[in-house]
PDB file of C-alpha atoms in Angstrom:
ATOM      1  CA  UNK A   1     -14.810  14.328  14.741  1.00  0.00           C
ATOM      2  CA  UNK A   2     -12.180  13.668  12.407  1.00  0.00           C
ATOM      3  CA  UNK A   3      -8.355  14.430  13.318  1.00  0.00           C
ATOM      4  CA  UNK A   4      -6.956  16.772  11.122  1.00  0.00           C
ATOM      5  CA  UNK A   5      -3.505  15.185   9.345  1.00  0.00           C
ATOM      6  CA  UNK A   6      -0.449  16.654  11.150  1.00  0.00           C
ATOM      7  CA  UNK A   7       2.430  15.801   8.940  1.00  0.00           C
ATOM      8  CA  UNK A   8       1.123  18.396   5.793  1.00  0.00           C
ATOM      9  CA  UNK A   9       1.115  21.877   5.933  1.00  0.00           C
ATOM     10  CA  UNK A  10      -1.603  24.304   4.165  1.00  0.00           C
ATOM     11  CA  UNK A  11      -0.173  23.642   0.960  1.00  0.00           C
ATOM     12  CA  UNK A  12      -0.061  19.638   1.483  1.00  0.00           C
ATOM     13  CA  UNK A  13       3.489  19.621   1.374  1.00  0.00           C
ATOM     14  CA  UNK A  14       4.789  16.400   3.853  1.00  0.00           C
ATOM     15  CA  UNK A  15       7.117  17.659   7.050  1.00  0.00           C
ATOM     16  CA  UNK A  16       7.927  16.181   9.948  1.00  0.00           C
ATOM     17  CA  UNK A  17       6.050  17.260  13.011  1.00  0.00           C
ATOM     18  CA  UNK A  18       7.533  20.107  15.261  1.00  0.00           C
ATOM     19  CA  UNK A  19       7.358  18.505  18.698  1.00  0.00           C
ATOM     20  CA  UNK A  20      10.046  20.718  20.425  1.00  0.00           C
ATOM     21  CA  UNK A  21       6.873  22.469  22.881  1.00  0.00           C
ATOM     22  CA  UNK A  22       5.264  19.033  23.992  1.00  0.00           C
ATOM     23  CA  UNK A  23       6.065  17.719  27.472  1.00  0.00           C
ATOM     24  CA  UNK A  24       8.327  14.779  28.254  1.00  0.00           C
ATOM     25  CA  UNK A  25       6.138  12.070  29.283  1.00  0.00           C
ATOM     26  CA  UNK A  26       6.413   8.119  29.837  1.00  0.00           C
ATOM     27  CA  UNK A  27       5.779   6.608  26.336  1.00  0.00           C
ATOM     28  CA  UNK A  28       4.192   3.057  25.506  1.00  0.00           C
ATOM     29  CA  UNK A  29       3.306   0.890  23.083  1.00  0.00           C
ATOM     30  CA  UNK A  30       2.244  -2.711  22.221  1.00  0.00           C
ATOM     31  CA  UNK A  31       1.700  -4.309  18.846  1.00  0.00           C
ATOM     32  CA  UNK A  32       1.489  -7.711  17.948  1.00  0.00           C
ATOM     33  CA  UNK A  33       0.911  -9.174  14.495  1.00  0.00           C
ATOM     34  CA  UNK A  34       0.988 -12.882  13.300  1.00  0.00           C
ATOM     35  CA  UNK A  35       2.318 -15.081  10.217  1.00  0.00           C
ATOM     36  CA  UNK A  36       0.071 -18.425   9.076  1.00  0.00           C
ATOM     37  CA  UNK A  37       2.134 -21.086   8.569  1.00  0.00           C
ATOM     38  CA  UNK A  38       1.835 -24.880   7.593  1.00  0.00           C
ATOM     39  CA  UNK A  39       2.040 -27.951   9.668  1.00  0.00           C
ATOM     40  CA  UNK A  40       5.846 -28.571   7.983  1.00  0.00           C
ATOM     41  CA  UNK A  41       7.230 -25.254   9.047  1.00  0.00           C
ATOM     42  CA  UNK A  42       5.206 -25.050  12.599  1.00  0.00           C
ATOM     43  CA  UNK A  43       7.057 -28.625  13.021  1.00  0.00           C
ATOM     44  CA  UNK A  44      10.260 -27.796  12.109  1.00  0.00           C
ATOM     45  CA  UNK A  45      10.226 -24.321  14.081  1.00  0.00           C
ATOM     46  CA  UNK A  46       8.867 -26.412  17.315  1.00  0.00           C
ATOM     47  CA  UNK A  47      11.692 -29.110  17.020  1.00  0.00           C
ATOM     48  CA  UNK A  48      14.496 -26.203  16.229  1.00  0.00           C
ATOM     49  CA  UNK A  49      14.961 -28.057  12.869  1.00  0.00           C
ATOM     50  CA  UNK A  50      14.968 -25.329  10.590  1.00  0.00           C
ATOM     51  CA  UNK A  51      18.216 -24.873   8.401  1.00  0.00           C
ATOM     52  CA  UNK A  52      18.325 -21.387   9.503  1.00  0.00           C
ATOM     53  CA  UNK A  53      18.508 -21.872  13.364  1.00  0.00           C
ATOM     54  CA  UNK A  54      16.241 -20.479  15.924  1.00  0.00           C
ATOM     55  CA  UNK A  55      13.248 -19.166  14.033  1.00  0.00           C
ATOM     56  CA  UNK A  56      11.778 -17.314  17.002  1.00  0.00           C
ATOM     57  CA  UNK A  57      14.918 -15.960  18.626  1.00  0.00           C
ATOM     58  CA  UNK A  58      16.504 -14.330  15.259  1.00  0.00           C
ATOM     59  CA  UNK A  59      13.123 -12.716  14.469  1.00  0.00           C
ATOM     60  CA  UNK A  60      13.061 -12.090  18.171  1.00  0.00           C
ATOM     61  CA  UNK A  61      16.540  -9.744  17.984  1.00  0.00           C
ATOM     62  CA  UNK A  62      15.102  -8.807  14.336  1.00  0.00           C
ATOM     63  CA  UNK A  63      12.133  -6.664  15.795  1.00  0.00           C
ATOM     64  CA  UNK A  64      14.047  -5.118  18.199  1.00  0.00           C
ATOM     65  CA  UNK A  65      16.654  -4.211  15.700  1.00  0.00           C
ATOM     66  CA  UNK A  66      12.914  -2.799  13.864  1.00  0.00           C
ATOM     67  CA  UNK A  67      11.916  -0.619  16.332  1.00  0.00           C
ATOM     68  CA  UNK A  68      15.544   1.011  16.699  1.00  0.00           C
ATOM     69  CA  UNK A  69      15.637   1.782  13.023  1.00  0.00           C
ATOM     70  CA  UNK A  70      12.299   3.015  12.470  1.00  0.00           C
ATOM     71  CA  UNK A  71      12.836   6.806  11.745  1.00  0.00           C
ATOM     72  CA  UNK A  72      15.364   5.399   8.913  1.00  0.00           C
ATOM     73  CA  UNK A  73      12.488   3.666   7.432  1.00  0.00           C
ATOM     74  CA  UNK A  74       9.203   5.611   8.279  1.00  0.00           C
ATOM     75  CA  UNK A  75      10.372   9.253   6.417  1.00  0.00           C
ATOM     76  CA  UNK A  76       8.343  11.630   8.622  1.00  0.00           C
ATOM     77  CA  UNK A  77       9.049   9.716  12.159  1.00  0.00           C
ATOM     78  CA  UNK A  78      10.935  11.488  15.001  1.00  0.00           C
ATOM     79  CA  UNK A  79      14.340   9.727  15.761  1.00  0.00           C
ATOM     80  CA  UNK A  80      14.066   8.186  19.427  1.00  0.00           C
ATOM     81  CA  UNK A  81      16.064   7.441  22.319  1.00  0.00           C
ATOM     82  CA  UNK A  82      14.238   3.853  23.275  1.00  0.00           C
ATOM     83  CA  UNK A  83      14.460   3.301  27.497  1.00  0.00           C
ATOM     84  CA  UNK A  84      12.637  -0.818  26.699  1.00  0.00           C
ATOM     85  CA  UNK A  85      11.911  -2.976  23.298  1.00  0.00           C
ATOM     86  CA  UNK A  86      10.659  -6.329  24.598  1.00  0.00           C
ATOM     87  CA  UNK A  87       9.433  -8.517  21.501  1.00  0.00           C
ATOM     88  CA  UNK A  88       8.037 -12.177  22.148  1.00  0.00           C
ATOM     89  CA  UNK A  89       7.656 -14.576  19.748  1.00  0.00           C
ATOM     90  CA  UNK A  90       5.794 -17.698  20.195  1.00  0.00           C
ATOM     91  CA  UNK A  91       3.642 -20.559  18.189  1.00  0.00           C
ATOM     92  CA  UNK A  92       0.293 -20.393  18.023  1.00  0.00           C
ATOM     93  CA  UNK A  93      -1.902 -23.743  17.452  1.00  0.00           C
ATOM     94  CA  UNK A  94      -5.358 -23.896  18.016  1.00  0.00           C
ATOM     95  CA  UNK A  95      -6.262 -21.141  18.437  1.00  0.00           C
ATOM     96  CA  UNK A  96      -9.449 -19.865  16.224  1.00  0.00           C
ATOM     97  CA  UNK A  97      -7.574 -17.402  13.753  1.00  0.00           C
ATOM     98  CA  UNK A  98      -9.783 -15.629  11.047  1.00  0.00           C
ATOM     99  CA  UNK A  99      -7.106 -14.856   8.751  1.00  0.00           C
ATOM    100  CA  UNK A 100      -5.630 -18.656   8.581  1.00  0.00           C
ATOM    101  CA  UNK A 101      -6.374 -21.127   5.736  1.00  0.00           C
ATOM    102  CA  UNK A 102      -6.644 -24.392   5.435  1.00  0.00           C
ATOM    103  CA  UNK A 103      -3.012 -25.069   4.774  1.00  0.00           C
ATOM    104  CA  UNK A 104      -1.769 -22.671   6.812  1.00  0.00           C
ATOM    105  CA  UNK A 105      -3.665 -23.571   9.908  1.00  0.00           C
ATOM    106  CA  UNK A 106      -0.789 -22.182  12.860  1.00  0.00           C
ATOM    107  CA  UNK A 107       1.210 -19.180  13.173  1.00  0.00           C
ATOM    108  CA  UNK A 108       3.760 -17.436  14.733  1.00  0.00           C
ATOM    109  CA  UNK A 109       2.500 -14.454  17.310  1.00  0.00           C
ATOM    110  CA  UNK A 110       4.665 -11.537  17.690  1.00  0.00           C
ATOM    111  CA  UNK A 111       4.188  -8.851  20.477  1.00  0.00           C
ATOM    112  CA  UNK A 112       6.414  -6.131  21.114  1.00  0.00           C
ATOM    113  CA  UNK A 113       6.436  -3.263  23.539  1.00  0.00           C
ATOM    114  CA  UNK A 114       8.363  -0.075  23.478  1.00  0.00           C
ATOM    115  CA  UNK A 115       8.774   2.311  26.049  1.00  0.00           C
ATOM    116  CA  UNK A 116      10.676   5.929  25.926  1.00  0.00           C
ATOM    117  CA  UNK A 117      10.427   9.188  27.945  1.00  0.00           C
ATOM    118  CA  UNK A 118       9.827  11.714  25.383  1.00  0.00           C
ATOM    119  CA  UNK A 119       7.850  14.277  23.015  1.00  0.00           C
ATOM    120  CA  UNK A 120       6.255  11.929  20.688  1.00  0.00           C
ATOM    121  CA  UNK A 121       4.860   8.018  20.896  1.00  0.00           C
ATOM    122  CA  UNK A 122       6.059   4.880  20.305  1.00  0.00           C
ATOM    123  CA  UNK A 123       3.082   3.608  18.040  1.00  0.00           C
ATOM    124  CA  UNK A 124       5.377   3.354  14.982  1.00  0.00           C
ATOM    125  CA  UNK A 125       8.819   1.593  16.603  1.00  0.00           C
ATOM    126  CA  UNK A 126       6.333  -1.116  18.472  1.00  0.00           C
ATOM    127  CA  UNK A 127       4.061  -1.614  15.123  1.00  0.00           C
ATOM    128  CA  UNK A 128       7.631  -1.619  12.364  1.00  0.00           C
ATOM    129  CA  UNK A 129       9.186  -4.041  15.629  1.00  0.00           C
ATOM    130  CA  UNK A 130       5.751  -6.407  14.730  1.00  0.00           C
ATOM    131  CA  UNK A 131       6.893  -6.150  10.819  1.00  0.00           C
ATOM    132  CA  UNK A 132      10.312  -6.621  10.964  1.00  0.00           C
ATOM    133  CA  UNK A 133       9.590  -9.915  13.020  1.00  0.00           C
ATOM    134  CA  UNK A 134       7.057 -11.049  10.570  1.00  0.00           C
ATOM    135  CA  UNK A 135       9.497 -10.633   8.017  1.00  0.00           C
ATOM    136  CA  UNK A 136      12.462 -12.221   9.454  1.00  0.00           C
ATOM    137  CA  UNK A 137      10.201 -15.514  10.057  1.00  0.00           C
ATOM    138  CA  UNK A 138       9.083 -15.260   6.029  1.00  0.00           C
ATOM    139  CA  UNK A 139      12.710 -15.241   5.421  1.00  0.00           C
ATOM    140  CA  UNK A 140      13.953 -18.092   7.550  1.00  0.00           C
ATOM    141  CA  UNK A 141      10.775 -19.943   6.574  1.00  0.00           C
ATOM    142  CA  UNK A 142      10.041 -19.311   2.403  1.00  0.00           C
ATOM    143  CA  UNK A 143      12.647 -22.192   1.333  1.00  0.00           C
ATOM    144  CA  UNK A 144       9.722 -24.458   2.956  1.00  0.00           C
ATOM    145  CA  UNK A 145       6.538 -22.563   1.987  1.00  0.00           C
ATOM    146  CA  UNK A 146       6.027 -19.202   0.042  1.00  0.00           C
ATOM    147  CA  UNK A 147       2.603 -19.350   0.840  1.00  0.00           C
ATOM    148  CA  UNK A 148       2.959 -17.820   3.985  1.00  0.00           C
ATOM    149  CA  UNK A 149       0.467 -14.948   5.178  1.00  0.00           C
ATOM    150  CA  UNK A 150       1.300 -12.190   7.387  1.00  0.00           C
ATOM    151  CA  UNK A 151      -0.966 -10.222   9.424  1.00  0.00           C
ATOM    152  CA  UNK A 152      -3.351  -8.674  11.004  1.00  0.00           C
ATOM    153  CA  UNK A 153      -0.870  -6.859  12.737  1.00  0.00           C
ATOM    154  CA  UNK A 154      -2.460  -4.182  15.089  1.00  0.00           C
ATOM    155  CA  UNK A 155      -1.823  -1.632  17.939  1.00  0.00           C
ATOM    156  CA  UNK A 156      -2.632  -2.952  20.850  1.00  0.00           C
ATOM    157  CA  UNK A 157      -2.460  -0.506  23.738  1.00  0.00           C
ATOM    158  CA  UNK A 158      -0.855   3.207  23.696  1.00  0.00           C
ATOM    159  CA  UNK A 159      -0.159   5.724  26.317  1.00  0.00           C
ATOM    160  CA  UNK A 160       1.513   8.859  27.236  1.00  0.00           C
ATOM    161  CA  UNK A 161       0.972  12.259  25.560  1.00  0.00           C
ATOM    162  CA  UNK A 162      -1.446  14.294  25.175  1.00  0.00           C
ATOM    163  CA  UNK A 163      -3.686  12.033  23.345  1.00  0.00           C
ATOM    164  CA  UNK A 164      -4.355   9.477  26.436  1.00  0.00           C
ATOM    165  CA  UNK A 165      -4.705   6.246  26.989  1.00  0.00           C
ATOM    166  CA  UNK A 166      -5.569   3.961  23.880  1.00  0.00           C
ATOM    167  CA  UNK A 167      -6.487   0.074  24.478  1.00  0.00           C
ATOM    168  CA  UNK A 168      -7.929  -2.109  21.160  1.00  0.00           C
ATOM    169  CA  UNK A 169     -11.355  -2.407  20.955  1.00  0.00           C
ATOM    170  CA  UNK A 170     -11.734  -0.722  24.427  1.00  0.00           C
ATOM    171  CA  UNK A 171     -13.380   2.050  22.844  1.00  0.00           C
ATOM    172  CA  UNK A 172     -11.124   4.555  24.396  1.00  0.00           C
TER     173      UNK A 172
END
């Protein structure tokens, strides 16, 4: 059962989806998405040493900043009025973590939920919120290590619309 692609027409030409005849409903989303780090920057980031000041908070107000400029930087996404962007950041250590290395062993965890009442979701503001975050800790971080690795960064739980209720690896 595969979805057909909304944002082409029958020619394949790319346009932004005509939601003006879906219902207003309660919108949600959660992403979260991580960034390995080394033992140096973890450190420094714990002890609020870094040159840059407050790794977490900055990339903290830097996702929520994300999810409010979204339809600027996703071309076919619907402009929003956002009613909640709550982002957490936090160090991970550990934790088992497929995607770290050897050197970069820790990571920062970012989770951010979105909420509007609307036509259309919130997948994309919740997910670029993630990014934006990610990015914002590279930044503060790359004088230290370049090495860094971002990701997996995922949808974790949807819902509102006509599409349901969506939970990771729920199988819904």
């Amino acid at each position: 059962n595969i979805m057909e692609l909304t944002h082409f027409d029958e020619q394949g030409n790319a346009w932004m989806v005509d939601v003006s005849e879906k219902d207003h409903t309660h919108r949600i989303a959660v992403a979260e998405g991580f960034i390995a780090i080394n033992d140096a920057i973890f450190e420094r980031i714990q002890g609020g040493t870094m040159k840059k000041g407050d790794v977490l908070s900055v990339a903290q107000l830097a996702a929520i900043m994300g999810a409010k400029q979204t339809s600027n930087l996703i071309p076919l996404c619907h402009p929003l009025m956002l009613t909640k962007v709550e982002v957490h950041c936090h160090l991970v250590d550990g934790e088992s973590l497929a995607f770290t290395t050897d050197t970069h062993n820790k990571a920062v965890k970012i989770t951010a939920t979105v909420k509007t009442m609307g036509q259309t979701g919130v997948e994309m503001e919740a997910l670029t919120a993630v990014q934006v975050g990610l990015l914002t800790v590279y930044d503060m971080c790359k004088a230290i290590d370049k090495g860094m690795i971002m990701g997996p960064t995922y949808l974790v739980e949807k819902d509102g619309g006509k599409s349901g209720h969506f939970i990771r690896n729920s199988g819904e």
